[in-house]
Coordinates of C-alpha atoms in Angstrom, one line a residue:
X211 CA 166.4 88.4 25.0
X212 CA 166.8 90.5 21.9
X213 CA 169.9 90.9 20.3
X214 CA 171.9 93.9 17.9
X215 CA 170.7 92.5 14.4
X216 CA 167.5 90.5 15.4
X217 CA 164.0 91.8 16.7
X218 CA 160.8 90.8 17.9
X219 CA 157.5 90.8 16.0
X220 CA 156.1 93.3 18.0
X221 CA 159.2 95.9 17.7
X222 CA 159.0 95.5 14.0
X223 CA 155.8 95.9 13.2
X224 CA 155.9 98.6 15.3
X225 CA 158.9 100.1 13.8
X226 CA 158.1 99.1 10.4
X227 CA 154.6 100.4 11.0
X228 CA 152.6 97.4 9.4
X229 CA 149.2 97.7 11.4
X230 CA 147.7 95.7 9.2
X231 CA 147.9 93.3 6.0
X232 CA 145.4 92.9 3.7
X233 CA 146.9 88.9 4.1
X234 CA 144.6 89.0 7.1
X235 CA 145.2 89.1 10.5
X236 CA 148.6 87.8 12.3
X237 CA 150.4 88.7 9.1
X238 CA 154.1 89.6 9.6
X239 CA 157.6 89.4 8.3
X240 CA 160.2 88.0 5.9
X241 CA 163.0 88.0 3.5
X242 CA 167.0 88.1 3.0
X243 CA 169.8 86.5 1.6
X244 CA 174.0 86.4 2.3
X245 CA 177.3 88.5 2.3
X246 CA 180.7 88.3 3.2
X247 CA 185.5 89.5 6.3
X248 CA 189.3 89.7 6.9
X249 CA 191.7 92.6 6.3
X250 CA 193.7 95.3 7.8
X251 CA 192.7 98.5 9.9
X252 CA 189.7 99.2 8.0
X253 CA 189.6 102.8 6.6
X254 CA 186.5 104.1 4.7
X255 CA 185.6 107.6 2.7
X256 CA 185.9 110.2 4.8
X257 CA 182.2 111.0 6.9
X258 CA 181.3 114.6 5.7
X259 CA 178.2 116.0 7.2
X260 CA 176.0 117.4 5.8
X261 CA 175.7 121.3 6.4
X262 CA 172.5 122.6 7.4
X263 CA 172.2 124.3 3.8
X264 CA 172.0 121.2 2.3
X265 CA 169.5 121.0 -0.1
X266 CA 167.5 118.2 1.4
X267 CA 166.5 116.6 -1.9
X268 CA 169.9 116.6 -3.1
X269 CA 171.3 116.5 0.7
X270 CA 175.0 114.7 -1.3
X271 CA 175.3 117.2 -4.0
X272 CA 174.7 114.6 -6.7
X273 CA 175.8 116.2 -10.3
X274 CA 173.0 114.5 -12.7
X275 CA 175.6 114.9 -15.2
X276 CA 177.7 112.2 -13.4
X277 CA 176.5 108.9 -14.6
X278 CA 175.9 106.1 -11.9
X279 CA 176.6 102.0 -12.4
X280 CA 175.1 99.9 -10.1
X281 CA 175.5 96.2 -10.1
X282 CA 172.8 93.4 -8.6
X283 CA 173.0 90.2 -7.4
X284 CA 170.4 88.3 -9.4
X285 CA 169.3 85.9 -7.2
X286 CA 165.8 84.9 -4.9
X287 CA 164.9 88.8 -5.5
X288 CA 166.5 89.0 -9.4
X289 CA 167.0 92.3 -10.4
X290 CA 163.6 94.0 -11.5
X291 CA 163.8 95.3 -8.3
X292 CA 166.5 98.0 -9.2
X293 CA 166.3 98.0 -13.0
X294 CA 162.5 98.8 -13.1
X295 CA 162.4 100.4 -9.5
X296 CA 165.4 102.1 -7.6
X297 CA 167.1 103.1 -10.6
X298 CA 163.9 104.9 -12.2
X299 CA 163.5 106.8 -8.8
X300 CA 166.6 108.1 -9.3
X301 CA 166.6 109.5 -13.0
X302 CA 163.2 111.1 -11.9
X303 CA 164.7 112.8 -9.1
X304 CA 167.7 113.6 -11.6
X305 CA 166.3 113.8 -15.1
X306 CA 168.9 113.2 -17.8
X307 CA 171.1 110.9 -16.0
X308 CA 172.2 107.6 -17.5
X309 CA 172.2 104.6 -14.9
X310 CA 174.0 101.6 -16.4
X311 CA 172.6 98.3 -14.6
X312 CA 174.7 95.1 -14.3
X313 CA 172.9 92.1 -12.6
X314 CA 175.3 89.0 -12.1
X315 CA 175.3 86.1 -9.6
X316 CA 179.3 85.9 -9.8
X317 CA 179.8 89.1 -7.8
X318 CA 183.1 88.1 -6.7
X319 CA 184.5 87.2 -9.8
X320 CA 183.5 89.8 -11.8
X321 CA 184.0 93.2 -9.2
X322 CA 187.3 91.6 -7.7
X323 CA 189.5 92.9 -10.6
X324 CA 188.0 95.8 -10.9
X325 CA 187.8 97.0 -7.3
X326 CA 191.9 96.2 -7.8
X327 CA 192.0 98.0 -11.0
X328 CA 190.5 100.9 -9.4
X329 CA 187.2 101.0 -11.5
X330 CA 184.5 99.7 -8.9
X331 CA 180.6 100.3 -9.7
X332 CA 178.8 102.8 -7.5
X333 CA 176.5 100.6 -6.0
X334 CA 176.8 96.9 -5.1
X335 CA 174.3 94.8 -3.8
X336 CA 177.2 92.3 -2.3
X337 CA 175.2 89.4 -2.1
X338 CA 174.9 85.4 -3.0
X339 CA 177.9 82.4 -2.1
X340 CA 180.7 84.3 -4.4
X341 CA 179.9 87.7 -2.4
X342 CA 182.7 89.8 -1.7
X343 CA 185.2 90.1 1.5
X344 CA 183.9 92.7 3.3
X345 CA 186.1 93.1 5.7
X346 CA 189.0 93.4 2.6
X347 CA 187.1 95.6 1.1
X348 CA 187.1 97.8 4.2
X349 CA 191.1 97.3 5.1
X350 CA 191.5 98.3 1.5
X351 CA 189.5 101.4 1.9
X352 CA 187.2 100.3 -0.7
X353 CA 183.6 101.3 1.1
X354 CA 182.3 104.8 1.6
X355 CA 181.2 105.7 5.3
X356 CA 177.4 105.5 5.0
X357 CA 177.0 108.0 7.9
X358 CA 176.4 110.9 6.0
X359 CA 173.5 108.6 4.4
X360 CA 172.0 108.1 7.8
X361 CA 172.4 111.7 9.0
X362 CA 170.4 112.6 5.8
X363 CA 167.0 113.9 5.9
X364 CA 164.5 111.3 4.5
X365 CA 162.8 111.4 0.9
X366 CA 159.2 111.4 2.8
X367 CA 160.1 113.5 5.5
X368 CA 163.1 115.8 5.4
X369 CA 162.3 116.5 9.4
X370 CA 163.7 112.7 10.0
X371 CA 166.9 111.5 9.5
X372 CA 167.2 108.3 7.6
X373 CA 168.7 106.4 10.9
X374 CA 165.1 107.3 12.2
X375 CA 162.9 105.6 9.4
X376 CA 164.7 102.0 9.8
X377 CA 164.6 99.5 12.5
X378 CA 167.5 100.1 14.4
X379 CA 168.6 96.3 13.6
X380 CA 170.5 98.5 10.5
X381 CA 172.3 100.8 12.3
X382 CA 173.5 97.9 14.2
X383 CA 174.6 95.8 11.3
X384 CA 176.1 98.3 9.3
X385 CA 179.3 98.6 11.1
X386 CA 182.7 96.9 9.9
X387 CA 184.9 97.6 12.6
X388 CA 183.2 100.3 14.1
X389 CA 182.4 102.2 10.8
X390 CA 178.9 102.6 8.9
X391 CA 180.1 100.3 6.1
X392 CA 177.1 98.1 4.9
X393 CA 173.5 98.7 4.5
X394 CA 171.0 95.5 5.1
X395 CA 168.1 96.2 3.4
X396 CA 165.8 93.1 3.8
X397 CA 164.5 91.6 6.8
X398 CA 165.1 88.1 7.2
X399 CA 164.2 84.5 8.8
X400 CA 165.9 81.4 8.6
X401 CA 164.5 78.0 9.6
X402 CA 163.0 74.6 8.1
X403 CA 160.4 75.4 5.2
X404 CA 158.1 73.3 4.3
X405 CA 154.7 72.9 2.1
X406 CA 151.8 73.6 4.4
X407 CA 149.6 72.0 1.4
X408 CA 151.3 68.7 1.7
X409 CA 151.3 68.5 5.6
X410 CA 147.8 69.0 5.3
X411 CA 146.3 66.3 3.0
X412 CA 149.0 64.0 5.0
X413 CA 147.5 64.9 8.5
X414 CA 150.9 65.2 9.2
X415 CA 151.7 67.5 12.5
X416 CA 155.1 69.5 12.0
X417 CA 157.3 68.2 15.4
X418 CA 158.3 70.0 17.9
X419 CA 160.8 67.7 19.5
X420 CA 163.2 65.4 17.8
X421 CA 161.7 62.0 18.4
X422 CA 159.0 63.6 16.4
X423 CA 160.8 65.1 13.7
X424 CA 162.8 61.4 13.1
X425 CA 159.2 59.5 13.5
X426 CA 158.2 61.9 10.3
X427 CA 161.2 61.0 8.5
X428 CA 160.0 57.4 8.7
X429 CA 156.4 58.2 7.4
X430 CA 158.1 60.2 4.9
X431 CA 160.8 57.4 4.3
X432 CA 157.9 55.1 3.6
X433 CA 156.1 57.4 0.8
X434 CA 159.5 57.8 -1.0
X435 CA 159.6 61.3 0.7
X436 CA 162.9 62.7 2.1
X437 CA 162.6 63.9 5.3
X438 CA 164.9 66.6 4.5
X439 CA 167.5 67.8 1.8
X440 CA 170.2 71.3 1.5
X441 CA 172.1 72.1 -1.3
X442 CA 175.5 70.1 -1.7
X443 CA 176.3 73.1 -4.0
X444 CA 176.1 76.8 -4.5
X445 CA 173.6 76.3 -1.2
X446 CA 176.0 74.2 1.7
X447 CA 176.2 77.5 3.8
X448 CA 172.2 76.9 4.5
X449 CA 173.3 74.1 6.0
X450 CA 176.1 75.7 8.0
X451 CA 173.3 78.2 9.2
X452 CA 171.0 75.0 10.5
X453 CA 173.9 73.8 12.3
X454 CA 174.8 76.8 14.0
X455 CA 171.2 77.7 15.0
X456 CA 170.5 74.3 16.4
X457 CA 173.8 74.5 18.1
X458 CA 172.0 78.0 19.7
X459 CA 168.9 76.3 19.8
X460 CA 170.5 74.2 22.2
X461 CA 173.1 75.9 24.2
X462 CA 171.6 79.7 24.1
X463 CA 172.7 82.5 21.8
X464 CA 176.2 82.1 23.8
X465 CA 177.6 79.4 21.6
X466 CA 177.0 81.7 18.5
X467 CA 178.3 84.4 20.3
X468 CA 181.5 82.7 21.2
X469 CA 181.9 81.7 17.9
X470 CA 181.7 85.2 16.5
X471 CA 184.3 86.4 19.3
X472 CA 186.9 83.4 18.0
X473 CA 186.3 82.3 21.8
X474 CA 188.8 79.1 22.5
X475 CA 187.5 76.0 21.8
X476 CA 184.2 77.4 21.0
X477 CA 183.2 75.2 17.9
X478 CA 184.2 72.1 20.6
X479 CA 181.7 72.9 23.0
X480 CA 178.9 70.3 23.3
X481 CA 176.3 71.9 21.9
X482 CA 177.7 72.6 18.7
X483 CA 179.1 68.9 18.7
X484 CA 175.8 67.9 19.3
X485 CA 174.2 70.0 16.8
X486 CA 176.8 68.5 13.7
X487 CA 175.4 64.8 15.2
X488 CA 171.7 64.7 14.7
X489 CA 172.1 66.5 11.3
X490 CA 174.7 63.8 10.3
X491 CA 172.1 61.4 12.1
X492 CA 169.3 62.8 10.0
X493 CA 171.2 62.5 6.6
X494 CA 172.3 58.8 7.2
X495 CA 169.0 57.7 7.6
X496 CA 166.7 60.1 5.3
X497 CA 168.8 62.2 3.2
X498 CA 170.3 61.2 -0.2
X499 CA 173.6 61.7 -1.5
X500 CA 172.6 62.7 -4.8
X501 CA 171.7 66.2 -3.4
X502 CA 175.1 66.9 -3.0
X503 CA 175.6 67.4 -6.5
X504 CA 172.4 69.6 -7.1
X505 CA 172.4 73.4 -6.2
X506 CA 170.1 75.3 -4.9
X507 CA 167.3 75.9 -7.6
X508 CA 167.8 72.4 -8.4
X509 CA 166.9 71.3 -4.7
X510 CA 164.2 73.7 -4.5
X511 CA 162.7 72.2 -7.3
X512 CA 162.8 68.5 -6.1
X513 CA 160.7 70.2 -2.8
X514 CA 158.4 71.8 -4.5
X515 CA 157.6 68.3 -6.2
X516 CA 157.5 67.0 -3.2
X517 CA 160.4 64.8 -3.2
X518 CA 161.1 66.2 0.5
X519 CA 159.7 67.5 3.3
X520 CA 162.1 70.3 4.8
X521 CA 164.5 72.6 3.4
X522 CA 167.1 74.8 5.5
X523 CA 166.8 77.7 4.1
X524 CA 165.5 81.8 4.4
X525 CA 162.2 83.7 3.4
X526 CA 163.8 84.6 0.1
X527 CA 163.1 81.4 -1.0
X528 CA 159.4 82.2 -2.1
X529 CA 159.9 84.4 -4.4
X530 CA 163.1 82.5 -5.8
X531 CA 161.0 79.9 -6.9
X532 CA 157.3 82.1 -7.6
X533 CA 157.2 80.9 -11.3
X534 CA 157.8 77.5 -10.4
X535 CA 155.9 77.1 -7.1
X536 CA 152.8 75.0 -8.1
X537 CA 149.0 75.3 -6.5
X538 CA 149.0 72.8 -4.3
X539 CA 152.2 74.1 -2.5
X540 CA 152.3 76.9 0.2
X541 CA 155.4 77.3 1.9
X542 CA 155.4 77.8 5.5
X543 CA 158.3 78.2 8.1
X544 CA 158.8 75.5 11.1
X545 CA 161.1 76.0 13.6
X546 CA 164.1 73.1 14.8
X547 CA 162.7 70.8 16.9
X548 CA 163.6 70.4 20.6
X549 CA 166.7 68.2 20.2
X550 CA 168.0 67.5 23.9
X551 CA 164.6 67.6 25.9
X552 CA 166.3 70.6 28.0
X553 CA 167.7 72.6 25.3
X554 CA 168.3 76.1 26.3
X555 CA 166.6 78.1 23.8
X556 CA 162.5 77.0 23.8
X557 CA 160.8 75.1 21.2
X558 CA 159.3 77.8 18.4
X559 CA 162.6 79.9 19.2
X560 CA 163.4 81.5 15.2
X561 CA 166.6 83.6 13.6
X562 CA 165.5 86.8 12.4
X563 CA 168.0 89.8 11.4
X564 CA 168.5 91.7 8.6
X565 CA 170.0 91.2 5.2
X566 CA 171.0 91.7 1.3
X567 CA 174.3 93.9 2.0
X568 CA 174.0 97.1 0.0
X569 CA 177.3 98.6 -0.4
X570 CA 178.7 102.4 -1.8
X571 CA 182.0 102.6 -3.2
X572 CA 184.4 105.1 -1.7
X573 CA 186.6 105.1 -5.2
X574 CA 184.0 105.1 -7.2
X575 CA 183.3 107.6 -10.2
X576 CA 180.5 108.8 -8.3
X577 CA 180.1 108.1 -4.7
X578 CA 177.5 111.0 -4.6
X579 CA 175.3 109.3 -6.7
X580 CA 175.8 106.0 -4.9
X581 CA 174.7 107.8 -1.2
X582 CA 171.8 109.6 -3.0
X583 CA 170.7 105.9 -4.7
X584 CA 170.4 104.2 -1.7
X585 CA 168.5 107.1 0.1
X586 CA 166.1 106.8 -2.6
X587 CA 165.8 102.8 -1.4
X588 CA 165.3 103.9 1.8
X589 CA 162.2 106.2 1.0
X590 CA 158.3 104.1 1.4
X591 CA 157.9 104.2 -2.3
X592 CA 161.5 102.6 -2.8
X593 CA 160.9 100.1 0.0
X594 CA 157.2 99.4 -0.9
X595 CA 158.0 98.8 -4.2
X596 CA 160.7 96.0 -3.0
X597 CA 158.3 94.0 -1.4
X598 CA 155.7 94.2 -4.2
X599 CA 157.7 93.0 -6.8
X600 CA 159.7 90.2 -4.3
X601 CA 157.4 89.5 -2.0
X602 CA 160.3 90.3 1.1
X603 CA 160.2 93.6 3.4
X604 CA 162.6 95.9 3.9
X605 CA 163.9 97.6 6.7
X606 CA 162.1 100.9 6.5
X607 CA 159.3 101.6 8.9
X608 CA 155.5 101.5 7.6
X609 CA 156.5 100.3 3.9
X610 CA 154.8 97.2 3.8
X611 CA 151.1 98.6 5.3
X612 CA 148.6 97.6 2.8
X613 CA 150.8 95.0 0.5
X614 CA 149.1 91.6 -0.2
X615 CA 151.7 89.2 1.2
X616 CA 152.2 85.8 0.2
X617 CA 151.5 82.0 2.3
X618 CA 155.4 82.1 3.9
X619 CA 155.8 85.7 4.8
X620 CA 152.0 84.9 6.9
X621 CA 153.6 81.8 8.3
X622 CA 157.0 83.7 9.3
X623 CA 154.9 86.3 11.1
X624 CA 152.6 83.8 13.1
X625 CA 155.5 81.9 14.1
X626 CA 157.8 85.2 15.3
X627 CA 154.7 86.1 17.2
X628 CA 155.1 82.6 19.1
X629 CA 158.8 82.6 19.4
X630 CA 158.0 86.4 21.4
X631 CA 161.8 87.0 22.6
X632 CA 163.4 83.9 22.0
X633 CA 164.9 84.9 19.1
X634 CA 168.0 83.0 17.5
X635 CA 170.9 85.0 17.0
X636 CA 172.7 85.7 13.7
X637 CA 176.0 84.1 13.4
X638 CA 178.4 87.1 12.6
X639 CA 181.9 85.5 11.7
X640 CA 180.5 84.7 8.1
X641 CA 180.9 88.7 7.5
X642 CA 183.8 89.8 9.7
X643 CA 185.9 86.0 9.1
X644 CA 185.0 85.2 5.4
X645 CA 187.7 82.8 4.5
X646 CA 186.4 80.9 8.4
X647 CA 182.9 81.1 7.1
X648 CA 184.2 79.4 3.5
X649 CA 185.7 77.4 4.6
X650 CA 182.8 75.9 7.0
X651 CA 180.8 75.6 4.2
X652 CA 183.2 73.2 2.3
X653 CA 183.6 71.1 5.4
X654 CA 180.0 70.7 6.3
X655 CA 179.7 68.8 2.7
X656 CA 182.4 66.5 4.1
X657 CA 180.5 65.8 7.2
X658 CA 177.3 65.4 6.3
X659 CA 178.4 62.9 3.1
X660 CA 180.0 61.0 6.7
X661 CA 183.7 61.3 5.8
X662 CA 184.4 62.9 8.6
X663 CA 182.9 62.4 11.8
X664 CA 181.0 65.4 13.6
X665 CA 183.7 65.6 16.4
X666 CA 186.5 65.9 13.3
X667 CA 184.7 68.5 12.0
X668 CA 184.0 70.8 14.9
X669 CA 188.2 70.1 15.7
X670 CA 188.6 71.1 11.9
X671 CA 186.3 74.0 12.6
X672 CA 188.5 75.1 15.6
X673 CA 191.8 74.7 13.7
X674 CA 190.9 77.1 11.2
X675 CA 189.4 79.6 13.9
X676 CA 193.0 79.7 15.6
X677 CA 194.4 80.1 12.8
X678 CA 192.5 83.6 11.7
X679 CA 192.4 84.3 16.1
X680 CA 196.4 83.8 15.8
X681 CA 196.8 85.8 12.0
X682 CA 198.0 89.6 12.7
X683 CA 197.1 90.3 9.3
X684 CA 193.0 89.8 10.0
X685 CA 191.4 92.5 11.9
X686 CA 189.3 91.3 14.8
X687 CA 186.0 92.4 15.8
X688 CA 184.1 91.3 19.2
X689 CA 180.2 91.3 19.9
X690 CA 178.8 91.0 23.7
X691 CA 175.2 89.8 22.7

């Protein structure tokens, strides 16, 4: 079954139009990173549409006298992406405006006062573990409606609206509340990453079931190899993501579902219990506890060196680590093993959604300019030019046809095409709950070091749930698949 947010490999080449890859045949997806909830009734700019007059390559109205900031997360993708791409497509299509580029990894600490002060940027790529509060953002009528963007004729073809040159998976994820809020630019898959190289040389087969997996961890254990390692900081979230899609991996898309939902008792039921064991099983005996003090580059490192055999993490990771990654490493994607014997979810079953929240602010100096720039994202040569320089795709349709894509992004494609529908939902709490999905992060460092046990954490877990469920203050949102 396919879900709002996730598609299968067949939909999105189809809707992406990538016929073929000069990869070689099978070649597929990738790419993505995080974002941020809580608030009030959220309000946003209000919608205008656009008249029929509308010029349709100025279809906002954008003065080019108006100068635009936009700021960049500068993570897995860094920031060449807008500084050298984006942003130079849109002083060509409005020659003599000044663009003034910020890139920062400390999104939250740096926008929060201003957003407060009343001086936000015009674009934000709300991204990375010190994202913003969505959600806040929202109550505090803080995000332009991106409708008018999606009712907008194209940049390639002013016949199409933008909402028909993206796989629908945007449209879906955009809303806060309701409201076209957010715009996901990158397509995404999460899962266990490993080198392909190493597994090679090794004769080593990845496992599909969990007796497998473990009997690795003790060829590994014997090598000096870790049979698998996550960030302990700036990174514990991947590891909240591996929980919660093992926990779907073994109870179905429900127990993700019923998460999202703030369903009672939901982070007691088994499988999630179950899921928080064998990870705290699979630290005790192969982990080490000195990962808990590295971050995520840091732990990225120690794999590609070897020094461990999977990594939680999602397709951005390739080009995160490009200049690093050495010749005799290829990474390639491998899905959780079958934990249970009768899981729900199949063996091979991946997440895939969309990603890398691109947001428009509604008090901004020029929220024109902010619409227009992300329309200009959203045209082939925008979009294109994404995945060439980061080695990810985007969400528009037929961008990618012809790029040269890396080892991971081949391996992501030839295992979506295995997984067919069994695709893992996206867990949605961590953008409509933020201080819930922060606060899972700190406690899944407490388990897994084994200072609590998994049942304490998944009772912790459903503490804090009750607590935003029960808070009058924290807008709810619902999901039914």
């Amino acid at each position: 079954m396919t879900h709002p947010g996730e598609i299968t490999r067949r939909q999105l080449l189809r809707r992406i139009g990538m016929t073929a890859f000069v990869a070689g045949p099978g070649a597929g997806l990738l790419s993505a990173c995080a974002t941020a909830g809580t608030g009030g009734e959220p309000t946003a700019a209000p919608a205008t549409s656009i008249p029929a007059s509308a010029n349709p390559k100025n279809p906002f109205g954008v003065d080019a006298k108006k100068p635009l900031e936009v700021v960049i997360f500068s993570g897995g993708y860094s920031d060449a992406y807008a500084k050298d791409l984006h942003e130079e497509l849109y002083k060509k299509a409005y020659p003599g405006v000044t663009v003034k580029h910020n890139a920062t990894q400390q999104i939250g600490t740096q926008l929060r006062p201003r957003f407060v002060a009343g001086d936000p940027p015009d674009v934000l790529n709300n991204s990375g573990p010190d994202s913003m509060d969505l959600a806040a953002l929202a109550a505090e009528g803080h995000l332009a409606d991106l409708a008018p963007l999606f009712d907008a004729p194209s940049v390639d073809d002013p016949a199409k609206k933008v909402r028909d040159t993206v796989t629908p998976a945007v449209l879906e994820n955009a809303k806060v509340t309701g409201k076209d809020l957010v715009l996901n630019y990158t397509v995404s898959h999460r899962a266990l990453w490993y080198n392909a190289k190493l597994f090679e040389t090794k004769q080593w087969t990845v496992p599909a079931t969990w007796e497998e997996f473990l009997a690795l961890g003790e060829k590994a254990k014997a090598e000096g190899i870790l049979l698998f390692a996550y960030p302990g900081q700036k990174g514990p979230y991947y590891q909240l993501w591996n929980v919660l899609y093992t926990a779907a991996k073994i109870g179905g898309n429900q127990v993700i579902i019923d998460i999202d939902n703030l369903v009672d008792n939901a982070w007691n039921a088994e499988p999630m219990k179950r899921a928080v064991t064998v990870w705290v099983d699979v630290q005790t005996k192969y982990g080490d506890k000195a990962y808990f003090g590295l971050d995520h580059t840091q732990t990225q490192v120690k794999q590609l060196q070897n020094k461990l055999l999977f990594y939680p993490v999602g397709s951005w990771v390739e080009n995160e680590m490009v200049k690093d990654k050495p010749a005799d490493f290829d990474y390639a994607i491998a899905p959780i093993p079958e934990v249970t014997g009768s899981d729900k979810m199949p063996y091979g079953a991946i997440q895939v959604g969309v990603g890398e929240n691109f947001v428009v602010a509604a008090k901004g100096k020029n929220p024109q300019g902010g619409l227009e720039y992300l329309r200009l994202m959203l045209s082939k040569e925008g979009a294109r030019g994404f995945t060439e320089k980061t080695q990810n795709l985007t969400v528009v349709n037929g961008a990618a046809e012809g790029v040269n894509l890396p080892a991971g992004l081949v391996s992501a494609a030839k295992a979506q095409d295995k997984a067919g529908q069994n695709i893992i939902t996206e867990a949605r709490f961590e953008g409509w709950y933020k201080e819930l999905f922060d606060y899972g992060t700190e406690q899944i460092n407490v388990v897994m070091a084994g200072r609590i046990t998994p049942e304490k954490f998944c009772a912790n877990m459903q503490k804090k749930a009750d607590d935003v469920k029960n808070d009058d203050s924290v807008t709810k949102q619902t999901r039914s698949r």
